[in-house]
Amino acid sequence: WYYAFVFLSIMILDYFLFSTPKIKEISYSKFRDLVAKDEVASVVIEPTKIYGVLKKKKSTKQVKSPSKTSVAKKKALTPSKTSEAKKKTLVPSKTSAAKKKIAAAPPKAEASKKIIAPHKETPWRLKFGKMEKRNKELQKREFTVVRLKDNRLLQDLQSHGVDYRGKLESNWLKNFFFNWIIPLGILFLIWVFLFAKMKPGAGMLNVGKSKAKIYQVDASKKVTFEDVAGIDEAVEEVKEVVDYLKEPKKYTRLGAKLPKGVLLVGPPGTGKTLLARAVAGEASVPFFSLSGSDFVEMFVGVGAARVRDLFKEAQLKAPCIIFIDELDAIGKKRAGNQPMSGGYDERENTLNQLLVEMDGFDAQVGVIIIGATNRPEVLDPALLRPGRFDRQVLVDRPDLNGREAIFKIHVRGLTLSEDVDLRKLAAETPGFAGAEIANVSNEAALLASRRDSDKIEMVDFENAIERMIAGLEKKNKLINEKERRIVAYHESGHAIIGHFTPGADPVQKVSIVPRGISALGYTLQTPLEDRYLMSYSELLGKIKGLLGGRAGEEVRFKEISTGASNDLERATKIAQEMITVYGMSKRIPNISLVDQNQGGFMGQGPFTARRSEEIERIIDEETLKIIKNCYEEDKRFLQAHQDKLEKMAQTLLKQEVITYKEILKILGPRPKENAE
């Protein structure tokens, strides 16, 4: 605004003091007529125009010529020269008469001269009145005409006594304006436009500003504890924080101090961010949300500056909540004695500043810090000590009842068919987190819309669950008949071993339709209930089920294929964990061979502890023994039930998909059901 005011003032002064009056323009023919009539006083000839000034018009008294009669009378009355000479001696001179007048002048003239105001004679005062009058008179006589090609113009001007001169037009101002002012002005406007669009903190000078997004309380988008399900224990833990933000005097009157920080720990998708937003919604306070990676930038010292700015802004809006997602991005353990730990680390500097801010933070201000991470084991111990994140809340995967409650929340706005059983869906999705259940519900709605159905049916939810587990179905993928038969017997071997193995998860579905990236078929096994412990025989049953596919190929075709690569990888991992982690080997029983306290190279952990070559040899022998025994048992069982293998494989080749009810018709009841 300051520069705009100065520019406007200059334009106004230029208009009133230095503006050039408009000169009238005449035709070239009229100009030639004026030259012929000797009415032009002077001209200035430029390359494209001619500027001229007319002569002053004579007054009427001077123009009027005396008549003949008056001339004759004057001649008659004119005396001779001799008489004139005599009269000169008698007539007093004009100078003497003037002197007499001066002498006879009254003394008041001198007095009047003395009382003239001084400001009227001030030499530096501009006489605008006289200047304006003179300029108006000159303006009336000025003219301009467009120059035409005329070879006789100079000769005519010379013959009529016109003062003429030439003038080259100077274009420096125009060139300066178009070559410098306009390009620089355009660049300046572009610069201002681009930087004005940037958010605060994106500019070079504001790089130390916090990137936290502030979510103010909005009744229409308010998240409450009613929107959170399946993590009842975690909700109970954070309700105390809400109660403190609503009624801080209830706690401060007794001298109690609420924990400054609450750390939400749990697998991805379990609802840590949703729980933090529910706390903000219930407490009706501002909610600062940012990620741990938002602190670190390419510039040195930016992370620490953003931490300081975040806490400063939070104190101004207290009471409020600061939510730092993915806290492990800046809260990892500092290098210590780790290899290659020297030098400056921007992340560690940011962590140090965060520790300082949390340590010097007044608990009575009403600012609660909520952190979320799925890797609590990598956090720095100083971050978890009392006075900082001194309360850890586990946000685990929901159980059966929790999954059912989550399904109820996510199907609120969906039109469901009567055959949809949420309890059964919860049983078919063991290990699913809240985000995965939300995705299943949305995917079921999309599948129903694709069928142009008015309601979402149970089959839509089941297909959505399969899509989450096995991947996208590829119906258009062409497989030759030989490979198709191999896949059918492979999946039949999985299904038969999984169906008849005691304690194994029941087989819900078998398909030879390609899904996902590389799966040419799949066997869906889901537990009927949540499992937290597994016995030795149950782990062996899992290994047998994984090896049943290759055993089915060998029993039928007397050779094996590459289709069992993923099965072998998973089976080998289970066998090794039985020996090294769970201590289930008979030769080295009850020994854990994994050191959780050490990290591998560059601090990557956990890794297998150092051990002797003899122990390594025993681990390899025991692993091979478990895999070999399970595979031989699978082959013997399939050879004994080759009719069932053939029947299931032929059904798969015909239908491509077999459901649980059809599996029971082909294979009969499970061993557990027989025992019952």
XYZ file of C-alpha atoms in Angstrom, residues 189-590:
402
model
C 3.866 -10.548 -10.815
C 4.543 -14.244 -11.492
C 6.803 -14.416 -8.441
C 4.200 -12.736 -6.222
C 1.419 -15.009 -7.567
C 3.365 -18.212 -6.991
C 4.493 -17.335 -3.481
C 1.037 -16.085 -2.525
C -0.406 -19.510 -3.416
C 2.046 -21.295 -1.173
C 0.964 -22.183 2.339
C 2.683 -20.652 5.340
C 5.882 -22.504 5.976
C 6.472 -23.395 2.294
C 8.547 -20.295 1.591
C 12.294 -20.196 2.103
C 12.016 -17.705 4.966
C 9.245 -19.704 6.703
C 10.883 -23.100 6.388
C 11.049 -23.434 10.172
C 7.285 -23.100 10.616
C 5.302 -26.079 11.819
C 3.447 -28.158 9.209
C 0.764 -29.273 11.618
C -2.804 -29.275 10.310
C -5.291 -27.820 12.743
C -8.704 -29.480 12.825
C -11.136 -27.196 14.573
C -14.264 -28.574 16.181
C -16.926 -29.100 13.508
C -20.274 -30.509 14.586
C -20.972 -31.981 11.124
C -17.632 -33.855 10.949
C -17.167 -34.514 14.623
C -15.659 -37.892 15.531
C -16.747 -39.373 18.859
C -16.196 -42.596 20.749
C -19.363 -43.976 19.134
C -17.397 -44.119 15.868
C -14.718 -46.278 17.500
C -15.350 -49.998 18.029
C -13.388 -53.138 18.688
C -10.835 -51.484 20.995
C -12.859 -51.002 24.156
C -9.845 -51.197 26.490
C -8.023 -48.438 24.611
C -11.134 -46.250 24.646
C -11.403 -46.605 28.411
C -7.779 -45.541 28.792
C -8.135 -42.323 26.788
C -11.485 -41.332 28.299
C -9.545 -40.040 31.277
C -7.739 -37.623 28.957
C -11.067 -36.334 27.655
C -12.373 -35.871 31.167
C -9.283 -33.841 32.044
C -9.635 -31.572 29.011
C -13.304 -30.981 29.826
C -12.902 -30.455 33.572
C -9.244 -29.734 34.412
C -10.130 -28.325 37.843
C -11.481 -31.729 38.856
C -7.890 -33.028 38.843
C -5.855 -29.906 39.614
C -7.772 -29.166 42.824
C -6.273 -32.293 44.368
C -2.830 -31.606 42.939
C -3.013 -34.413 40.399
C -1.121 -34.169 37.139
C -2.332 -35.859 34.003
C 0.276 -37.664 31.897
C 1.753 -35.263 29.366
C 1.916 -37.854 26.644
C -0.124 -40.873 25.599
C 1.497 -43.341 23.222
C -0.845 -45.450 21.088
C 0.850 -48.700 20.105
C -0.546 -51.251 17.700
C -0.436 -52.788 14.220
C -1.308 -50.655 11.171
C -4.994 -49.998 10.576
C -6.214 -50.736 14.092
C -7.606 -47.221 14.641
C -4.870 -45.248 16.412
C -5.493 -42.063 14.416
C -9.264 -42.502 14.683
C -8.967 -42.865 18.447
C -6.937 -39.650 18.707
C -9.499 -37.742 16.642
C -12.279 -39.150 18.806
C -10.490 -37.769 21.859
C -10.372 -34.331 20.222
C -14.029 -34.576 19.201
C -15.206 -35.600 22.644
C -13.155 -32.916 24.365
C -14.178 -30.239 21.790
C -10.664 -28.779 21.551
C -8.368 -27.955 18.585
C -6.536 -30.954 17.157
C -2.994 -30.564 15.737
C -2.244 -33.454 13.404
C 1.096 -34.139 11.735
C 3.425 -36.981 10.865
C 6.846 -37.632 12.291
C 8.400 -37.103 8.873
C 6.985 -33.553 8.701
C 9.670 -32.346 11.093
C 12.716 -33.365 9.070
C 13.702 -31.328 6.006
C 16.741 -30.998 3.777
C 17.906 -27.908 5.700
C 19.936 -28.288 8.876
C 18.089 -27.282 12.038
C 14.646 -27.150 10.461
C 13.303 -30.091 12.479
C 14.154 -28.519 15.823
C 12.712 -25.177 14.703
C 9.442 -26.827 13.703
C 9.198 -28.586 17.053
C 9.600 -25.259 18.864
C 7.037 -23.580 16.620
C 4.551 -26.441 17.110
C 4.646 -26.245 20.890
C 4.525 -22.456 20.832
C 1.405 -22.497 18.650
C -0.186 -25.238 20.768
C 0.250 -23.202 23.945
C -1.587 -20.289 22.318
C -4.570 -22.548 21.512
C -4.588 -24.497 24.774
C -6.372 -26.624 25.766
C -5.651 -28.716 22.680
C -4.255 -32.030 21.453
C -1.044 -32.601 19.488
C -1.163 -35.853 17.531
C 2.109 -37.108 16.037
C 1.534 -40.075 13.750
C 4.379 -42.454 12.862
C 6.396 -41.238 15.839
C 9.179 -43.709 15.052
C 10.195 -41.493 12.104
C 11.858 -39.093 14.566
C 11.799 -41.100 17.799
C 14.161 -43.946 16.926
C 16.897 -44.887 19.334
C 19.916 -42.652 19.041
C 23.067 -44.154 17.592
C 25.043 -44.761 20.792
C 27.755 -47.328 20.100
C 26.262 -48.533 16.861
C 28.536 -48.832 13.798
C 28.892 -45.699 11.690
C 27.246 -43.540 14.378
C 29.419 -40.451 13.972
C 28.569 -37.168 12.293
C 25.578 -34.885 12.498
C 22.107 -36.434 12.376
C 19.199 -34.068 11.764
C 16.714 -36.650 13.057
C 18.541 -36.948 16.376
C 18.658 -33.174 16.712
C 14.897 -33.056 16.169
C 14.380 -35.801 18.759
C 16.506 -33.908 21.284
C 14.410 -30.780 20.794
C 11.210 -32.819 21.197
C 12.519 -34.258 24.462
C 13.393 -30.789 25.733
C 9.986 -29.358 24.820
C 8.110 -32.242 26.448
C 10.280 -32.070 29.552
C 9.773 -28.332 30.014
C 6.111 -28.487 29.169
C 3.702 -27.353 31.876
C 1.128 -30.069 32.511
C -1.343 -27.496 33.821
C -1.514 -25.696 30.456
C -3.902 -28.283 29.028
C -1.944 -29.546 26.016
C -2.016 -33.323 25.554
C 0.495 -35.035 23.255
C -0.686 -38.249 21.619
C 1.809 -40.302 19.649
C 1.129 -43.314 17.458
C 3.502 -45.985 16.229
C 3.465 -49.620 15.160
C 7.128 -50.095 16.112
C 7.446 -49.282 19.826
C 10.578 -51.410 20.161
C 12.643 -48.924 18.104
C 11.695 -45.834 20.136
C 14.315 -44.094 22.245
C 14.040 -44.974 25.971
C 14.240 -41.274 26.875
C 11.024 -40.713 24.965
C 9.188 -43.345 26.991
C 10.359 -42.358 30.456
C 7.915 -40.915 33.044
C 7.185 -37.274 32.339
C 6.992 -37.682 28.592
C 5.110 -40.591 26.996
C 4.485 -42.198 30.350
C 1.236 -43.928 29.374
C 1.190 -46.556 26.643
C -2.135 -47.740 25.259
C -2.229 -50.937 23.220
C -4.523 -50.703 20.198
C -4.567 -54.331 19.095
C -6.438 -56.163 16.372
C -10.085 -56.701 17.362
C -11.456 -60.028 18.508
C -14.637 -61.668 17.216
C -16.971 -59.329 19.096
C -14.860 -56.335 18.136
C -14.948 -57.216 14.440
C -18.724 -57.596 14.599
C -19.009 -54.142 16.219
C -16.756 -52.654 13.540
C -18.887 -54.222 10.806
C -21.964 -52.625 12.393
C -20.349 -49.187 12.202
C -19.250 -49.512 8.576
C -22.589 -50.852 7.288
C -24.621 -47.981 8.770
C -25.150 -46.258 5.451
C -25.347 -49.443 3.347
C -28.483 -51.180 2.095
C -28.093 -54.792 3.221
C -29.958 -57.903 2.202
C -31.637 -60.047 4.825
C -29.142 -62.876 4.346
C -26.187 -60.784 5.550
C -24.905 -62.228 8.827
C -22.410 -59.854 10.458
C -21.484 -62.442 13.079
C -20.492 -64.898 10.387
C -18.541 -62.202 8.544
C -16.667 -61.427 11.739
C -15.845 -65.127 12.104
C -14.560 -65.278 8.507
C -12.192 -62.354 9.014
C -9.834 -63.387 11.848
C -6.872 -61.079 12.222
C -8.515 -58.299 10.230
C -7.930 -54.778 11.531
C -10.516 -52.001 11.480
C -9.171 -50.504 8.245
C -9.381 -53.885 6.502
C -12.968 -54.405 7.661
C -13.862 -50.945 6.373
C -12.312 -51.869 3.035
C -14.275 -55.147 2.927
C -17.560 -53.288 3.519
C -16.796 -50.746 0.821
C -15.642 -53.432 -1.609
C -18.877 -55.383 -1.056
C -20.902 -52.268 -1.874
C -18.893 -51.783 -5.076
C -19.406 -55.408 -6.123
C -23.168 -55.130 -5.553
C -23.285 -51.912 -7.571
C -21.384 -53.639 -10.363
C -24.134 -56.283 -10.471
C -26.817 -53.544 -10.548
C -28.267 -55.015 -7.378
C -30.595 -53.052 -5.119
C -29.094 -54.564 -1.968
C -25.741 -55.851 -0.777
C -25.898 -59.613 -0.321
C -23.813 -62.027 1.702
C -22.028 -63.267 -1.406
C -20.741 -59.736 -2.037
C -19.118 -59.650 1.390
C -17.613 -63.114 0.882
C -16.165 -62.128 -2.487
C -14.778 -58.962 -0.944
C -13.093 -60.991 1.808
C -11.550 -63.323 -0.778
C -10.330 -60.344 -2.720
C -8.642 -58.985 0.405
C -7.000 -62.336 1.204
C -6.095 -63.799 -2.200
C -6.141 -60.770 -4.463
C -8.070 -59.761 -7.551
C -9.699 -62.547 -9.518
C -8.287 -62.943 -13.057
C -10.976 -64.698 -15.048
C -9.475 -63.733 -18.400
C -6.061 -65.251 -17.710
C -5.570 -68.124 -20.155
C -4.021 -71.335 -18.782
C -3.369 -74.406 -20.897
C -5.132 -77.634 -20.000
C -2.043 -79.369 -18.594
C -1.262 -76.558 -16.146
C -4.927 -76.322 -15.255
C -4.979 -80.017 -14.272
C -1.785 -79.597 -12.218
C -3.330 -76.658 -10.349
C -6.529 -78.652 -9.736
C -4.676 -81.589 -8.141
C -2.396 -79.203 -6.245
C -5.314 -77.360 -4.634
C -7.149 -80.650 -4.043
C -4.120 -81.913 -2.086
C -4.196 -78.753 0.083
C -7.917 -79.134 0.698
C -7.857 -82.861 1.587
C -4.911 -82.584 3.998
C -6.369 -79.450 5.589
C -9.785 -81.079 5.926
C -8.625 -84.308 7.605
C -5.783 -82.958 9.771
C -6.939 -82.664 13.410
C -6.847 -79.111 14.771
C -6.314 -77.515 11.351
C -8.402 -74.570 10.203
C -11.474 -75.694 8.244
C -11.355 -75.337 4.478
C -13.971 -72.800 3.418
C -13.354 -72.600 -0.301
C -11.186 -74.071 -3.069
C -10.636 -72.366 -6.423
C -8.461 -72.762 -9.509
C -9.273 -69.267 -10.785
C -6.036 -67.220 -10.863
C -5.882 -64.431 -8.287
C -3.375 -61.805 -7.298
C 0.071 -61.510 -8.814
C 1.173 -65.130 -9.218
C -1.413 -67.403 -7.579
C -2.960 -69.807 -10.100
C -5.365 -71.121 -7.460
C -5.955 -70.991 -3.729
C -7.436 -72.882 -0.799
C -9.156 -70.663 1.749
C -8.812 -71.841 5.362
C -10.177 -69.646 8.144
C -10.349 -70.449 11.871
C -13.694 -70.590 13.610
C -12.400 -68.563 16.546
C -9.509 -66.325 17.522
C -6.354 -68.251 18.369
C -3.573 -66.948 20.605
C -1.674 -70.188 21.296
C -0.714 -73.112 19.065
C 0.454 -76.556 20.105
C 3.200 -78.675 18.564
C 0.701 -80.865 16.697
C -1.164 -77.827 15.363
C 2.042 -76.366 13.957
C 2.804 -79.709 12.329
C -0.726 -79.665 10.904
C -0.033 -76.263 9.324
C 3.147 -77.609 7.740
C 1.290 -80.663 6.431
C -1.402 -78.477 4.924
C 1.202 -76.351 3.128
C 3.009 -79.425 1.764
C -0.225 -81.173 0.707
C -0.280 -79.390 -2.652
C 3.082 -80.723 -3.813
C 2.211 -84.174 -2.424
C -0.996 -84.181 -4.491
C 0.989 -83.372 -7.648
C 3.500 -86.177 -7.011
C 0.827 -88.760 -6.175
C -1.099 -88.038 -9.372
C 1.596 -87.124 -11.925
C 4.672 -88.803 -10.375
C 6.536 -85.495 -10.669
C 6.511 -82.059 -9.052
C 6.291 -78.485 -10.388
C 7.317 -74.989 -9.358
C 3.837 -74.114 -8.120
C 4.722 -74.963 -4.514
C 7.494 -72.365 -4.052
C 5.523 -70.148 -1.682
C 4.214 -73.174 0.234
C 7.752 -74.424 0.812
C 8.913 -71.022 1.995
C 6.149 -70.738 4.587
C 6.530 -74.354 5.748
C 10.284 -73.959 6.206
C 9.802 -70.758 8.201
C 7.355 -72.473 10.584
C 9.721 -75.410 11.071
C 12.689 -73.133 11.824
C 10.668 -71.070 14.289
C 9.567 -74.264 16.072
C 13.240 -74.979 16.756
C 14.865 -71.537 17.210
C 12.007 -69.503 18.706
C 9.613 -71.922 20.404
C 12.177 -74.498 21.588
C 10.192 -77.512 20.282
C 13.140 -79.603 19.133
C 13.887 -82.862 20.975
C 17.648 -82.519 20.491
C 17.902 -78.866 21.660
C 14.685 -78.429 23.634
C 13.510 -75.365 25.525
